[in-house]
CSV table of C-alpha atoms in Angstrom, one decimal:
chain,number,residue,atom,x,y,z
A,224,MET,CA,89.3,189.6,111.7
A,225,ALA,CA,85.7,189.6,110.6
A,226,SER,CA,83.5,186.5,110.9
A,227,LEU,CA,81.9,184.9,107.9
A,228,ARG,CA,80.3,181.5,107.8
A,229,VAL,CA,79.3,179.7,104.6
A,230,SER,CA,77.6,176.2,104.5
A,231,PHE,CA,77.9,173.8,101.7
A,232,GLU,CA,77.3,170.2,100.8
A,233,VAL,CA,80.1,167.6,100.7
A,234,GLY,CA,79.3,165.3,97.7
A,235,PRO,CA,78.5,161.6,98.0
A,236,ASP,CA,82.0,160.5,96.8
A,237,SER,CA,83.8,162.0,99.8
A,238,THR,CA,84.4,160.4,103.2
A,239,ASN,CA,81.6,162.4,104.7
A,240,HIS,CA,79.1,160.4,102.5
A,241,GLY,CA,76.8,163.3,101.6
A,242,ALA,CA,76.9,165.4,104.8
A,243,THR,CA,76.1,169.1,104.6
A,244,VAL,CA,78.8,171.1,106.3
A,245,GLY,CA,79.7,174.7,107.1
A,246,VAL,CA,82.8,176.7,107.2
A,247,ASP,CA,83.7,178.7,110.3
A,248,ILE,CA,86.2,181.5,110.7
A,249,ALA,CA,89.1,179.0,111.2
A,250,GLY,CA,88.1,177.1,108.1
A,251,HIS,CA,86.7,174.0,109.9
A,252,LEU,CA,83.9,172.1,108.2
A,253,ILE,CA,81.0,171.5,110.5
A,254,ASP,CA,78.2,168.9,109.9
A,255,GLU,CA,74.7,170.5,109.8
A,256,ARG,CA,72.0,168.4,108.0
A,257,PRO,CA,71.5,165.5,105.6
A,258,ALA,CA,72.7,166.2,102.1
A,259,CYS,CA,70.6,167.1,99.1
A,260,ASP,CA,72.0,164.7,96.5
A,261,VAL,CA,73.3,166.6,93.5
A,262,ARG,CA,75.1,164.5,91.0
A,263,THR,CA,76.4,164.8,87.5
A,264,THR,CA,76.6,161.6,85.3
A,265,MET,CA,80.2,161.1,84.2
A,266,PRO,CA,82.0,158.3,82.4
A,267,VAL,CA,84.2,155.9,84.5
A,268,LEU,CA,87.9,156.3,83.9
A,269,PRO,CA,90.5,153.6,84.4
A,270,PRO,CA,92.5,154.0,87.7
A,271,LEU,CA,96.1,155.1,87.8
A,272,ALA,CA,98.6,152.9,89.5
A,273,ALA,CA,99.3,155.5,92.2
A,274,PRO,CA,99.0,159.3,92.8
A,275,LEU,CA,101.9,161.5,91.8
A,276,LEU,CA,103.3,164.3,93.9
A,277,TRP,CA,105.7,166.6,92.2
A,278,PRO,CA,108.0,169.5,93.4
A,279,HIS,CA,107.3,172.8,91.7
A,280,PRO,CA,110.0,175.4,91.5
A,281,ARG,CA,108.8,178.9,90.5
A,282,LEU,CA,109.1,180.5,87.0
A,283,PRO,CA,109.4,184.2,86.5
A,284,PRO,CA,105.9,185.8,86.7
A,285,PRO,CA,104.1,186.6,83.4
A,286,PRO,CA,103.6,190.2,82.3
A,287,PRO,CA,101.0,192.0,84.4
A,288,THR,CA,97.5,192.5,83.1
A,289,ALA,CA,95.8,195.8,83.6
A,290,PHE,CA,92.2,195.9,84.7
A,291,SER,CA,90.3,199.1,84.1
A,292,SER,CA,88.2,200.6,86.8
A,293,TRP,CA,85.9,202.7,84.6
A,294,ASN,CA,82.1,202.2,84.9
A,295,CYS,CA,81.1,200.3,81.7
A,296,GLN,CA,77.6,201.7,81.9
A,297,THR,CA,78.7,205.3,81.7
A,298,LYS,CA,81.6,205.1,79.2
A,299,SER,CA,80.9,206.3,75.7
A,300,ARG,CA,83.9,205.3,73.6
A,301,LEU,CA,83.2,203.0,70.6
A,302,LEU,CA,84.3,199.4,70.8
A,303,GLN,CA,85.6,197.3,68.0
A,304,PRO,CA,83.2,194.6,66.8
A,305,GLY,CA,84.2,191.3,68.1
A,306,LEU,CA,86.6,192.7,70.7
A,307,PHE,CA,85.0,190.7,73.4
A,308,ALA,CA,84.0,187.0,72.9
A,309,THR,CA,80.5,185.9,72.3
A,310,GLY,CA,78.7,182.8,73.6
A,311,ALA,CA,80.8,179.7,74.1
A,312,ASP,CA,78.6,177.8,71.7
A,313,VAL,CA,79.8,180.0,68.8
A,314,PRO,CA,82.8,178.4,67.0
A,315,GLY,CA,86.1,179.8,68.4
A,316,ARG,CA,89.1,181.2,66.6
A,317,GLY,CA,91.8,179.8,68.8
A,318,GLY,CA,93.7,177.8,66.2
A,319,PRO,CA,96.4,175.2,67.1
A,320,LEU,CA,98.6,175.6,70.1
A,321,PRO,CA,102.2,176.7,69.6
A,322,GLU,CA,105.1,174.3,69.5
A,323,PRO,CA,106.4,173.1,72.9
A,324,GLU,CA,109.4,175.4,72.8
A,325,GLN,CA,107.2,178.4,72.2
A,326,ARG,CA,104.6,177.7,74.8
A,327,ALA,CA,104.0,180.5,77.3
A,328,PRO,CA,104.1,179.9,81.1
A,329,LEU,CA,100.4,180.5,81.2
A,330,LEU,CA,99.6,177.7,78.8
A,331,LEU,CA,101.9,175.3,80.6
A,332,ALA,CA,100.2,176.2,83.9
A,333,ALA,CA,96.8,175.4,82.4
A,334,LEU,CA,98.0,172.1,81.0
A,335,ARG,CA,99.5,171.0,84.3
A,336,ALA,CA,96.3,171.8,86.1
A,337,THR,CA,94.4,169.8,83.5
A,338,ARG,CA,96.9,166.9,84.0
A,339,LEU,CA,96.3,167.0,87.8
A,340,ARG,CA,92.5,166.9,87.3
A,341,ASP,CA,92.8,163.9,84.9
A,342,GLU,CA,95.0,162.0,87.3
A,343,GLU,CA,92.7,162.7,90.2
A,344,SER,CA,89.8,161.5,88.2
A,345,ARG,CA,91.5,158.1,87.7
A,346,ARG,CA,92.2,157.5,91.4
A,347,PRO,CA,90.2,154.7,93.0
A,348,ASP,CA,88.8,157.2,95.5
A,349,PRO,CA,88.9,160.6,93.8
A,350,LEU,CA,87.9,163.9,95.4
A,351,PHE,CA,86.3,164.9,92.2
A,352,ILE,CA,85.9,163.6,88.6
A,353,ASP,CA,86.7,165.7,85.5
A,354,PRO,CA,85.9,163.5,82.4
A,355,TYR,CA,86.9,166.3,80.1
A,356,ALA,CA,90.5,166.8,81.3
A,357,ALA,CA,91.7,163.9,79.1
A,358,VAL,CA,90.1,165.6,76.1
A,359,LEU,CA,92.1,168.7,76.7
A,360,LEU,CA,95.3,166.8,77.3
A,361,SER,CA,94.9,165.2,73.9
A,362,LEU,CA,95.5,168.6,72.4
A,363,ASP,CA,99.2,168.0,72.4
A,364,VAL,CA,100.4,166.4,75.6
A,365,ALA,CA,98.8,162.9,75.6
A,366,ASP,CA,102.1,161.2,74.8
A,367,GLN,CA,104.3,163.3,77.1
A,368,THR,CA,105.4,162.3,80.5
A,369,SER,CA,104.0,164.0,83.6
A,370,GLU,CA,107.4,165.5,84.4
A,371,SER,CA,107.2,167.7,81.4
A,372,LEU,CA,104.3,169.6,83.0
A,373,VAL,CA,105.6,169.7,86.6
A,374,SER,CA,106.4,173.2,87.6
A,375,HIS,CA,104.7,176.1,86.1
A,376,LEU,CA,102.9,178.7,88.3
A,377,MET,CA,101.1,175.9,90.2
A,378,PRO,CA,100.8,174.8,93.8
A,379,SER,CA,101.5,171.2,94.8
A,380,ALA,CA,99.3,168.5,93.5
A,381,GLU,CA,97.7,167.9,96.9
A,382,HIS,CA,96.8,171.6,97.4
A,383,TYR,CA,95.4,171.8,93.9
A,384,ARG,CA,93.1,168.8,94.3
A,385,LEU,CA,91.9,170.1,97.7
A,386,THR,CA,91.2,173.6,96.3
A,387,THR,CA,89.3,172.2,93.3
A,388,ARG,CA,87.1,170.0,95.5
A,389,TYR,CA,86.5,172.7,98.1
A,390,LEU,CA,85.5,175.3,95.4
A,391,ASP,CA,83.3,172.7,93.6
A,392,ASP,CA,81.4,171.9,96.9
A,393,THR,CA,81.0,175.6,97.9
A,394,LEU,CA,79.9,176.6,94.5
A,395,GLN,CA,77.3,173.8,94.2
A,396,HIS,CA,76.0,174.5,97.6
A,397,LEU,CA,75.5,178.2,97.0
A,398,ILE,CA,73.7,177.8,93.7
A,399,SER,CA,71.5,174.9,94.9
A,400,ARG,CA,70.4,176.6,98.1
A,401,SER,CA,69.5,180.0,96.6
A,402,ASP,CA,67.6,181.0,93.5
A,403,ASN,CA,69.4,184.3,93.5
A,404,PHE,CA,72.8,183.2,92.1
A,405,ARG,CA,72.3,182.8,88.4
A,406,GLN,CA,75.2,184.9,87.3
A,407,ILE,CA,78.4,183.0,87.9
A,408,VAL,CA,81.8,184.5,86.9
A,409,LEU,CA,84.7,182.0,86.7
A,410,LEU,CA,88.1,183.5,86.8
A,411,THR,CA,90.3,180.7,85.3
A,412,ASP,CA,93.3,179.7,83.4
A,413,GLY,CA,91.3,179.0,80.2
A,414,MET,CA,90.9,175.3,80.6
A,415,ASP,CA,88.4,175.2,83.4
A,416,THR,CA,85.7,172.5,82.8
A,417,ARG,CA,83.2,173.5,85.5
A,418,PRO,CA,80.6,174.7,83.0
A,419,TYR,CA,80.5,171.2,81.5
A,420,ARG,CA,81.1,168.9,84.5
A,421,LEU,CA,79.0,170.5,87.3
A,422,SER,CA,75.2,170.6,87.8
A,423,TRP,CA,73.8,174.0,86.9
A,424,PRO,CA,70.3,175.3,87.6
A,425,LYS,CA,68.2,176.4,84.6
A,426,MET,CA,68.8,180.0,83.4
A,427,SER,CA,72.3,180.1,84.8
A,428,ILE,CA,74.6,182.5,83.0
A,429,MET,CA,78.2,181.7,83.3
A,430,TYR,CA,81.1,184.1,82.4
A,431,ASP,CA,84.6,182.8,81.9
A,432,VAL,CA,87.4,185.3,82.3
A,433,SER,CA,90.7,183.8,81.1
A,434,PRO,CA,93.5,184.1,78.5
A,435,GLY,CA,91.7,184.3,75.2
A,436,ARG,CA,93.7,181.9,73.0
A,437,ILE,CA,93.9,179.2,75.6
A,438,PHE,CA,90.1,179.4,76.1
A,439,SER,CA,89.2,179.4,72.4
A,440,THR,CA,91.4,176.4,71.7
A,441,ALA,CA,90.1,174.4,74.7
A,442,ALA,CA,86.5,175.3,73.8
A,443,GLN,CA,87.0,174.0,70.3
A,444,GLN,CA,88.4,170.7,71.6
A,445,LEU,CA,85.6,170.3,74.1
A,446,ARG,CA,82.9,170.9,71.5
A,447,GLY,CA,84.6,168.4,69.2
A,448,ALA,CA,84.4,165.8,71.9
A,449,GLY,CA,80.7,166.4,72.5
A,450,ALA,CA,80.9,168.5,75.7
A,451,LYS,CA,77.9,170.6,76.1
A,452,ILE,CA,76.6,173.3,78.5
A,453,PRO,CA,73.5,172.2,80.4
A,454,ARG,CA,70.2,173.0,78.6
A,455,ASN,CA,68.8,176.5,79.3
A,456,CYS,CA,72.2,177.7,80.4
A,457,VAL,CA,74.7,179.8,78.6
A,458,LEU,CA,78.5,180.4,78.8
A,459,PHE,CA,80.2,183.6,77.6
A,460,HIS,CA,83.9,184.3,77.5
A,461,THR,CA,85.7,187.6,78.2
A,462,PRO,CA,89.4,187.5,77.3
A,463,LEU,CA,91.8,188.5,80.1
A,464,GLU,CA,93.6,190.6,77.5
A,465,SER,CA,90.6,192.9,77.1
A,466,PRO,CA,91.6,196.5,77.4
A,467,ASP,CA,88.6,197.0,79.8
A,468,LEU,CA,87.6,193.8,81.6
A,469,GLN,CA,84.7,195.5,83.4
A,470,GLU,CA,83.2,196.7,80.1
A,471,GLY,CA,83.8,193.4,78.5
A,472,LEU,CA,81.7,191.6,81.1
A,473,CYS,CA,78.9,194.2,80.7
A,474,LYS,CA,79.0,193.8,76.9
A,475,ASN,CA,78.4,190.1,77.4
A,476,GLY,CA,75.3,190.8,79.4
A,477,PHE,CA,76.5,191.0,83.0
A,478,ASN,CA,73.9,192.8,85.1
A,479,GLY,CA,75.1,194.6,88.3
A,480,ASN,CA,71.5,194.8,89.5
A,481,ARG,CA,71.3,191.0,90.0
A,482,PRO,CA,73.2,188.9,92.5
A,483,SER,CA,76.4,187.2,91.3
A,484,LEU,CA,78.8,184.6,92.4
A,485,TRP,CA,82.5,184.9,91.6
A,486,VAL,CA,85.0,182.0,91.6
A,487,LEU,CA,88.8,182.5,91.4
A,488,GLN,CA,91.1,179.6,90.5
A,489,GLY,CA,93.9,179.7,87.9
A,490,LEU,CA,93.5,183.3,86.7
A,491,PRO,CA,97.0,184.7,86.2
A,492,LEU,CA,97.7,187.3,88.9
A,493,PRO,CA,101.4,188.1,88.8
A,494,SER,CA,101.3,190.7,91.6
A,495,SER,CA,99.3,192.1,94.5
A,496,SER,CA,98.5,195.2,92.4
A,497,SER,CA,96.9,193.0,89.7
A,498,PHE,CA,94.8,191.3,92.4
A,499,LYS,CA,93.8,194.7,93.8
A,500,SER,CA,92.7,195.9,90.3
A,501,LEU,CA,90.7,192.7,90.0
A,502,LEU,CA,89.0,193.3,93.3
A,503,LEU,CA,88.1,196.8,92.2
A,504,VAL,CA,86.5,195.5,89.0
A,505,ILE,CA,84.5,192.9,91.0
A,506,SER,CA,83.5,195.6,93.6
A,507,ASN,CA,82.2,197.8,90.8
A,508,LEU,CA,80.2,195.0,89.2
A,509,ALA,CA,79.0,192.8,92.0
A,510,MET,CA,75.6,193.6,93.6
A,511,LYS,CA,75.7,194.1,97.4
A,512,GLY,CA,75.5,190.6,99.0
A,513,GLY,CA,77.4,189.0,96.1
A,514,ILE,CA,79.9,186.2,97.1
A,515,PHE,CA,83.5,185.8,96.0
A,516,ILE,CA,85.3,182.5,96.7
A,517,GLY,CA,88.6,181.2,95.5
A,518,GLU,CA,92.3,180.8,96.0
A,519,VAL,CA,94.7,183.7,96.1
A,520,PRO,CA,98.2,182.9,94.8
A,521,HIS,CA,101.4,183.9,96.6
A,522,PHE,CA,102.5,187.3,95.3
A,523,PRO,CA,106.3,187.8,94.8
A,524,ASP,CA,106.1,191.4,95.9
A,525,TRP,CA,104.9,190.3,99.3
A,526,THR,CA,108.0,188.2,100.1
A,527,ALA,CA,108.8,190.6,103.0
A,528,ALA,CA,105.9,189.1,104.9
A,529,ALA,CA,107.3,187.3,108.0
A,530,ASP,CA,104.7,184.5,108.0
A,531,MET,CA,101.3,183.5,106.7
A,532,VAL,CA,99.5,185.4,109.4
A,533,SER,CA,101.0,188.8,108.3
A,534,GLU,CA,100.2,187.9,104.7
A,535,GLN,CA,96.6,187.1,105.6
A,536,ASP,CA,96.4,190.5,107.4
A,537,ARG,CA,97.5,192.2,104.2
A,538,LEU,CA,94.9,190.3,102.2
A,539,GLU,CA,92.2,191.1,104.7
A,540,ASN,CA,93.0,194.8,104.5
A,541,LEU,CA,93.1,194.6,100.7
A,542,PHE,CA,89.6,193.0,100.6
A,543,PHE,CA,88.2,195.5,103.1
A,544,THR,CA,89.4,198.5,101.2
A,545,GLN,CA,87.5,197.3,98.2
A,546,GLY,CA,84.3,196.6,100.1
A,547,PHE,CA,84.6,192.9,101.0
A,548,ARG,CA,84.2,191.1,104.3
A,549,VAL,CA,86.5,188.0,104.0
A,550,SER,CA,87.3,184.8,105.9
A,551,PHE,CA,90.2,182.5,105.2
A,552,VAL,CA,90.1,178.7,105.1
A,553,LEU,CA,93.1,176.6,106.1
A,554,TYR,CA,94.1,173.8,103.7
A,555,GLU,CA,94.9,171.6,106.7
A,556,ASN,CA,91.3,171.9,107.9
A,557,VAL,CA,89.9,171.1,104.5
A,558,ALA,CA,92.1,168.0,104.2
A,559,LYS,CA,91.0,166.8,107.6
A,560,ASP,CA,87.3,167.1,106.7
A,561,PHE,CA,87.9,165.0,103.6
A,562,GLY,CA,89.7,162.4,105.7
A,563,LEU,CA,93.2,163.3,104.4
A,564,ASP,CA,96.4,164.2,106.1
A,565,LEU,CA,98.2,167.2,104.7
A,566,ALA,CA,101.5,168.4,106.1
A,567,PRO,CA,102.0,172.2,106.1
A,568,GLN,CA,104.0,173.3,103.0
A,569,ARG,CA,104.1,177.1,103.2
A,570,GLU,CA,107.3,177.3,101.3
A,571,GLN,CA,105.8,175.4,98.4
A,572,CYS,CA,102.2,176.7,98.5
A,573,GLY,CA,102.0,180.3,99.7
A,574,ARG,CA,98.4,180.4,98.7
A,575,VAL,CA,95.2,181.2,100.6
A,576,LEU,CA,91.6,179.9,100.3
A,577,PHE,CA,89.0,182.5,101.0
A,578,VAL,CA,85.2,183.3,101.1
A,579,ALA,CA,84.2,187.0,100.8
A,580,GLU,CA,81.0,188.9,100.7
A,581,GLN,CA,80.4,192.2,98.9
A,582,LEU,CA,79.3,194.9,101.3
A,583,ARG,CA,79.0,197.8,98.8
A,584,PHE,CA,76.4,198.7,96.2
A,585,SER,CA,77.5,198.0,92.6
A,586,ASP,CA,77.9,200.8,90.1
A,587,ALA,CA,74.6,199.6,88.4
A,588,GLN,CA,72.8,199.8,91.8
A,589,MET,CA,74.0,203.3,92.4
A,590,GLU,CA,73.0,204.4,88.9
A,591,SER,CA,69.6,202.9,89.4
A,592,PHE,CA,69.3,204.7,92.8
A,593,TRP,CA,70.2,208.1,91.3
A,594,THR,CA,67.9,207.6,88.4
A,595,HIS,CA,65.0,206.9,90.7
A,596,PHE,CA,66.0,209.8,93.0
A,597,GLU,CA,66.0,212.2,90.0
A,598,ARG,CA,62.6,211.0,88.9
A,599,THR,CA,61.2,211.4,92.4
A,600,GLU,CA,62.5,215.0,92.4
A,601,GLU,CA,61.0,215.7,89.0
A,602,ASP,CA,57.7,214.3,90.1
A,603,ALA,CA,57.8,216.5,93.3
A,604,ASP,CA,58.6,219.6,91.3
A,605,GLU,CA,55.6,218.9,88.9
A,606,GLU,CA,53.2,218.4,91.8
A,607,GLY,CA,54.4,221.7,93.4
A,608,PHE,CA,54.0,223.6,90.2
A,609,GLU,CA,50.4,222.3,89.8
A,610,GLU,CA,49.6,223.4,93.3
A,611,LEU,CA,50.8,226.9,92.4
């Protein structure tokens, strides 16, 4: 298995008290240097009486989503105006959420994730704080019991809170340590609040890829509560339902000649083939050296895997065939580094944390190369003609 090490800062609210740590191939966090204190001012929420841990039986997977692999810079077909969403500060057209009995599994999964973030924020010693989760819950579930949102395409509460904190820290470290990553693509369930609750450098361009109606409704609710993207930053949304996801990102301004950082948490991926198609899109778009971090869900079509080792072997091969070098991170190691004790729950989780690096040139880089090559040949031909 290839080696890949990524360092990041553990925030001041963790048990490490601001230490900078790294991730080795086994997923262990290693202290490296004093922290650079990066904080976001957030309101204080009242604590809950106690954390809740719920079981989570599986629902049938949602319909698969097709990702196109065509190069968006070379396609010539006309697009319908407004097919892809514009900036997040433009009023959305989401409308009210459907009645409870009509809610799709994807919406219920997004609401449960939001519920978990809200409950974590109210703990006396939270791993992270999401002051906007309660705003999203007020959409239609503020008066419902937690049990009504228990088991919809989600890992356990403990795994979710660890994943969220781990990805927050890794993301913040990468963008704070390098001026290169100013294109950030968030692959989410539509209710991700990272654009509002994390610290972002100036000129950051964020792209949210998620179910369109969920995102539009959530964005309207957040704007109504006064949530704002940091100054000199912008957020664009590309609906997951887009007929061509790759072209949708390009239409919103994604530039394959610039470094990019991709974060996966919550995006509906019903099968390994859908994940493979997503990897192909990212491989086509991401500049060489781009970073892809996130959590891969358990795929029902991989139930034949005898254990987690064989499933990780499959994932490693899948990443490699699409041009990525990948390392996997164990939840147990992440929990230990945060001073928590997490018992293995493979039958409940079946998910994998990963950090991957793009090894190929993007389509845009290859197009730039060939354009430069053709111009060089033309210049050489002209010089040769003048000599004759």
